[in-house]
mmCIF file of C-alpha atoms in Angstrom:
data_model
loop_
_atom_site.group_PDB
_atom_site.id
_atom_site.type_symbol
_atom_site.label_atom_id
_atom_site.label_comp_id
_atom_site.label_asym_id
_atom_site.label_seq_id
_atom_site.Cartn_x
_atom_site.Cartn_y
_atom_site.Cartn_z
ATOM 1 C CA UNK A 5 -45.101 -282.960 1.762
ATOM 2 C CA UNK A 6 -43.848 -279.631 3.103
ATOM 3 C CA UNK A 7 -45.861 -276.764 1.652
ATOM 4 C CA UNK A 8 -49.387 -275.486 2.132
ATOM 5 C CA UNK A 9 -50.084 -276.149 -1.544
ATOM 6 C CA UNK A 10 -49.032 -279.798 -1.119
ATOM 7 C CA UNK A 11 -51.204 -280.178 1.989
ATOM 8 C CA UNK A 12 -54.191 -278.711 0.130
ATOM 9 C CA UNK A 13 -53.628 -280.952 -2.874
ATOM 10 C CA UNK A 14 -53.593 -283.974 -0.562
ATOM 11 C CA UNK A 15 -56.896 -282.882 1.016
ATOM 12 C CA UNK A 16 -58.516 -282.250 -2.385
ATOM 13 C CA UNK A 17 -57.348 -285.619 -3.720
ATOM 14 C CA UNK A 18 -58.288 -287.533 -0.543
ATOM 15 C CA UNK A 19 -61.788 -286.077 -0.111
ATOM 16 C CA UNK A 20 -62.769 -285.013 -3.649
ATOM 17 C CA UNK A 21 -62.547 -281.313 -2.718
ATOM 18 C CA UNK A 22 -64.946 -281.993 0.180
ATOM 19 C CA UNK A 23 -67.795 -282.520 -2.274
ATOM 20 C CA UNK A 24 -69.045 -285.824 -0.879
ATOM 21 C CA UNK A 25 -69.252 -284.353 2.618
ATOM 22 C CA UNK A 26 -71.242 -281.378 1.392
ATOM 23 C CA UNK A 27 -73.637 -283.576 -0.594
ATOM 24 C CA UNK A 28 -74.079 -285.956 2.354
ATOM 25 C CA UNK A 29 -74.733 -282.986 4.630
ATOM 26 C CA UNK A 30 -77.255 -281.666 2.115
ATOM 27 C CA UNK A 31 -79.074 -284.995 2.203
ATOM 28 C CA UNK A 32 -79.248 -284.798 6.005
ATOM 29 C CA UNK A 33 -80.705 -281.293 5.668
ATOM 30 C CA UNK A 34 -83.220 -282.664 3.150
ATOM 31 C CA UNK A 35 -84.272 -285.382 5.609
ATOM 32 C CA UNK A 36 -84.684 -282.750 8.333
ATOM 33 C CA UNK A 37 -86.800 -280.629 5.973
ATOM 34 C CA UNK A 38 -89.076 -283.594 5.274
ATOM 35 C CA UNK A 39 -89.436 -284.355 8.975
ATOM 36 C CA UNK A 40 -90.186 -280.689 9.731
ATOM 37 C CA UNK A 41 -92.852 -280.680 7.017
ATOM 38 C CA UNK A 42 -94.475 -284.062 7.708
ATOM 39 C CA UNK A 43 -93.904 -284.378 11.470
ATOM 40 C CA UNK A 44 -92.691 -281.660 13.844
ATOM 41 C CA UNK A 45 -89.855 -279.139 13.850
ATOM 42 C CA UNK A 46 -88.607 -280.618 17.142
ATOM 43 C CA UNK A 47 -88.259 -284.023 15.499
ATOM 44 C CA UNK A 48 -86.494 -282.319 12.586
ATOM 45 C CA UNK A 49 -83.934 -280.833 14.981
ATOM 46 C CA UNK A 50 -83.104 -284.328 16.204
ATOM 47 C CA UNK A 51 -83.047 -285.615 12.640
ATOM 48 C CA UNK A 52 -80.410 -283.017 11.799
ATOM 49 C CA UNK A 53 -78.352 -283.762 14.929
ATOM 50 C CA UNK A 54 -78.461 -287.549 14.522
ATOM 51 C CA UNK A 55 -77.929 -287.413 10.764
ATOM 52 C CA UNK A 56 -74.963 -285.077 11.197
ATOM 53 C CA UNK A 57 -73.179 -287.752 13.205
ATOM 54 C CA UNK A 58 -73.069 -289.879 10.058
ATOM 55 C CA UNK A 59 -71.888 -287.237 7.576
ATOM 56 C CA UNK A 60 -68.180 -288.038 7.752
ATOM 57 C CA UNK A 61 -68.447 -291.865 7.682
ATOM 58 C CA UNK A 62 -71.027 -291.857 4.882
ATOM 59 C CA UNK A 63 -69.129 -289.309 2.797
ATOM 60 C CA UNK A 64 -65.967 -291.336 3.390
ATOM 61 C CA UNK A 65 -67.659 -294.378 1.843
ATOM 62 C CA UNK A 66 -68.667 -292.234 -1.148
ATOM 63 C CA UNK A 67 -65.084 -290.945 -1.458
ATOM 64 C CA UNK A 68 -63.810 -294.498 -1.727
ATOM 65 C CA UNK A 69 -66.545 -295.600 -4.110
ATOM 66 C CA UNK A 70 -65.613 -292.683 -6.367
ATOM 67 C CA UNK A 71 -61.934 -293.579 -6.322
ATOM 68 C CA UNK A 72 -60.542 -291.237 -3.645
ATOM 69 C CA UNK A 73 -58.537 -292.397 -0.637
ATOM 70 C CA UNK A 74 -61.033 -291.087 1.924
ATOM 71 C CA UNK A 75 -58.148 -290.259 4.249
ATOM 72 C CA UNK A 76 -55.376 -287.716 4.138
ATOM 73 C CA UNK A 77 -51.658 -288.223 4.671
ATOM 74 C CA UNK A 78 -50.809 -288.503 8.386
ATOM 75 C CA UNK A 79 -48.247 -285.707 7.990
ATOM 76 C CA UNK A 80 -50.842 -283.291 6.600
ATOM 77 C CA UNK A 81 -51.187 -280.399 9.059
ATOM 78 C CA UNK A 82 -54.524 -279.412 7.527
ATOM 79 C CA UNK A 83 -56.087 -282.565 8.948
ATOM 80 C CA UNK A 84 -55.673 -281.020 12.377
ATOM 81 C CA UNK A 85 -57.339 -277.795 11.197
ATOM 82 C CA UNK A 86 -60.276 -279.836 9.876
ATOM 83 C CA UNK A 87 -60.622 -281.573 13.237
ATOM 84 C CA UNK A 88 -60.371 -278.281 15.141
ATOM 85 C CA UNK A 89 -63.054 -276.680 12.983
ATOM 86 C CA UNK A 90 -65.280 -279.712 13.599
ATOM 87 C CA UNK A 91 -64.863 -279.316 17.349
ATOM 88 C CA UNK A 92 -65.638 -275.586 17.065
ATOM 89 C CA UNK A 93 -68.803 -276.422 15.103
ATOM 90 C CA UNK A 94 -69.894 -278.997 17.683
ATOM 91 C CA UNK A 95 -69.335 -276.483 20.465
ATOM 92 C CA UNK A 96 -71.676 -274.031 18.701
ATOM 93 C CA UNK A 97 -74.561 -276.448 18.171
ATOM 94 C CA UNK A 98 -75.839 -276.265 21.773
ATOM 95 C CA UNK A 99 -76.324 -272.532 21.247
ATOM 96 C CA UNK A 100 -78.445 -273.257 18.164
ATOM 97 C CA UNK A 101 -80.434 -275.766 20.210
ATOM 98 C CA UNK A 102 -80.946 -273.189 22.967
ATOM 99 C CA UNK A 103 -82.204 -270.752 20.340
ATOM 100 C CA UNK A 104 -84.759 -273.367 19.243
ATOM 101 C CA UNK A 105 -86.184 -273.415 22.769
ATOM 102 C CA UNK A 106 -86.848 -269.708 22.435
ATOM 103 C CA UNK A 107 -87.887 -269.553 18.747
ATOM 104 C CA UNK A 108 -88.022 -272.857 16.871
ATOM 105 C CA UNK A 109 -87.967 -271.155 13.469
ATOM 106 C CA UNK A 110 -84.514 -269.730 14.258
ATOM 107 C CA UNK A 111 -82.862 -273.118 14.833
ATOM 108 C CA UNK A 112 -82.098 -274.031 11.220
ATOM 109 C CA UNK A 113 -80.864 -270.532 10.294
ATOM 110 C CA UNK A 114 -78.615 -270.595 13.372
ATOM 111 C CA UNK A 115 -77.122 -273.903 12.263
ATOM 112 C CA UNK A 116 -76.715 -272.538 8.729
ATOM 113 C CA UNK A 117 -74.638 -269.709 10.214
ATOM 114 C CA UNK A 118 -72.506 -272.167 12.193
ATOM 115 C CA UNK A 119 -71.773 -274.452 9.255
ATOM 116 C CA UNK A 120 -71.335 -271.469 6.950
ATOM 117 C CA UNK A 121 -68.614 -270.243 9.283
ATOM 118 C CA UNK A 122 -66.996 -273.669 9.261
ATOM 119 C CA UNK A 123 -66.957 -273.724 5.473
ATOM 120 C CA UNK A 124 -64.911 -270.517 5.508
ATOM 121 C CA UNK A 125 -62.121 -272.572 7.114
ATOM 122 C CA UNK A 126 -62.442 -275.087 4.273
ATOM 123 C CA UNK A 127 -61.190 -272.382 1.893
ATOM 124 C CA UNK A 128 -57.795 -272.875 3.529
ATOM 125 C CA UNK A 129 -58.096 -276.641 3.944
ATOM 126 C CA UNK A 130 -58.940 -277.262 0.273
ATOM 127 C CA UNK A 131 -57.216 -274.209 -1.197
ATOM 128 C CA UNK A 132 -60.212 -272.753 -3.002
ATOM 129 C CA UNK A 133 -62.134 -269.538 -2.478
ATOM 130 C CA UNK A 134 -65.301 -271.355 -3.534
ATOM 131 C CA UNK A 135 -65.789 -272.197 0.131
ATOM 132 C CA UNK A 136 -65.994 -268.492 0.899
ATOM 133 C CA UNK A 137 -68.909 -268.398 -1.531
ATOM 134 C CA UNK A 138 -70.579 -271.387 0.132
ATOM 135 C CA UNK A 139 -70.118 -269.943 3.627
ATOM 136 C CA UNK A 140 -71.393 -266.573 2.456
ATOM 137 C CA UNK A 141 -74.437 -268.100 0.741
ATOM 138 C CA UNK A 142 -75.364 -270.055 3.851
ATOM 139 C CA UNK A 143 -74.941 -266.966 6.036
ATOM 140 C CA UNK A 144 -76.997 -264.787 3.696
ATOM 141 C CA UNK A 145 -79.685 -267.465 3.468
ATOM 142 C CA UNK A 146 -79.831 -267.680 7.266
ATOM 143 C CA UNK A 147 -80.255 -263.917 7.552
ATOM 144 C CA UNK A 148 -82.961 -263.909 4.879
ATOM 145 C CA UNK A 149 -84.810 -266.846 6.440
ATOM 146 C CA UNK A 150 -84.949 -265.110 9.820
ATOM 147 C CA UNK A 151 -85.943 -261.798 8.205
ATOM 148 C CA UNK A 152 -88.813 -263.496 6.376
ATOM 149 C CA UNK A 153 -89.865 -265.572 9.410
ATOM 150 C CA UNK A 154 -89.558 -268.681 7.246
ATOM 151 C CA UNK A 155 -90.973 -271.871 8.757
ATOM 152 C CA UNK A 156 -88.503 -274.594 9.805
ATOM 153 C CA UNK A 157 -89.145 -276.870 6.815
ATOM 154 C CA UNK A 158 -88.344 -274.036 4.381
ATOM 155 C CA UNK A 159 -85.163 -273.154 6.283
ATOM 156 C CA UNK A 160 -83.978 -276.770 6.306
ATOM 157 C CA UNK A 161 -84.876 -277.204 2.630
ATOM 158 C CA UNK A 162 -82.915 -274.055 1.784
ATOM 159 C CA UNK A 163 -79.820 -275.478 3.494
ATOM 160 C CA UNK A 164 -80.307 -278.759 1.622
ATOM 161 C CA UNK A 165 -80.550 -277.112 -1.791
ATOM 162 C CA UNK A 166 -77.530 -274.868 -1.265
ATOM 163 C CA UNK A 167 -75.353 -277.752 -0.087
ATOM 164 C CA UNK A 168 -76.465 -280.301 -2.671
ATOM 165 C CA UNK A 169 -76.025 -277.896 -5.587
ATOM 166 C CA UNK A 170 -72.687 -276.609 -4.330
ATOM 167 C CA UNK A 171 -71.466 -280.133 -3.505
ATOM 168 C CA UNK A 172 -72.445 -281.394 -6.956
ATOM 169 C CA UNK A 173 -70.554 -278.520 -8.594
ATOM 170 C CA UNK A 174 -67.471 -279.289 -6.504
ATOM 171 C CA UNK A 175 -67.742 -282.987 -7.349
ATOM 172 C CA UNK A 176 -67.758 -282.169 -11.061
ATOM 173 C CA UNK A 177 -64.668 -280.026 -10.508
ATOM 174 C CA UNK A 178 -62.958 -282.754 -8.479
ATOM 175 C CA UNK A 179 -63.639 -285.423 -11.074
ATOM 176 C CA UNK A 180 -62.459 -283.156 -13.896
ATOM 177 C CA UNK A 181 -59.186 -282.568 -12.022
ATOM 178 C CA UNK A 182 -58.573 -286.321 -11.663
ATOM 179 C CA UNK A 183 -59.474 -287.249 -15.248
#
């Protein structure tokens, strides 16, 4: 494995184009939306934070159940980029939390912007411009949600729908590539 194309193919094959991670993330967003609606937005913030800690291990189980390796080749340089983008995302989340202390309804849009930015990096990791679309959709949704003063449960639900639909589409693509 020596070329960018080979690294990307390894990532796509190992993680089903990232689809299981996106779907798992979407389910966490859905849980946060339910908590925001039925309990409090503050509890929904913690639901998102705690649930996010389980996205990679849960999606990894799904990868394996669906026939993927769930781990990339140790020589794959893109694994390091994935880790670095994760660290960048984690470093941004305290800013989103600080925003929630000022205006709770801005928390979920702020996180949508952060993860949307991270997905832009996935365009390189997985070798598909579809991640530019996902990142752009999340960013546009965040802007719209703030502009409309959407309540937290609507913002979280919006993130859930975008990720689940996009993840499902990528999963179909991944499975069609392996068939």
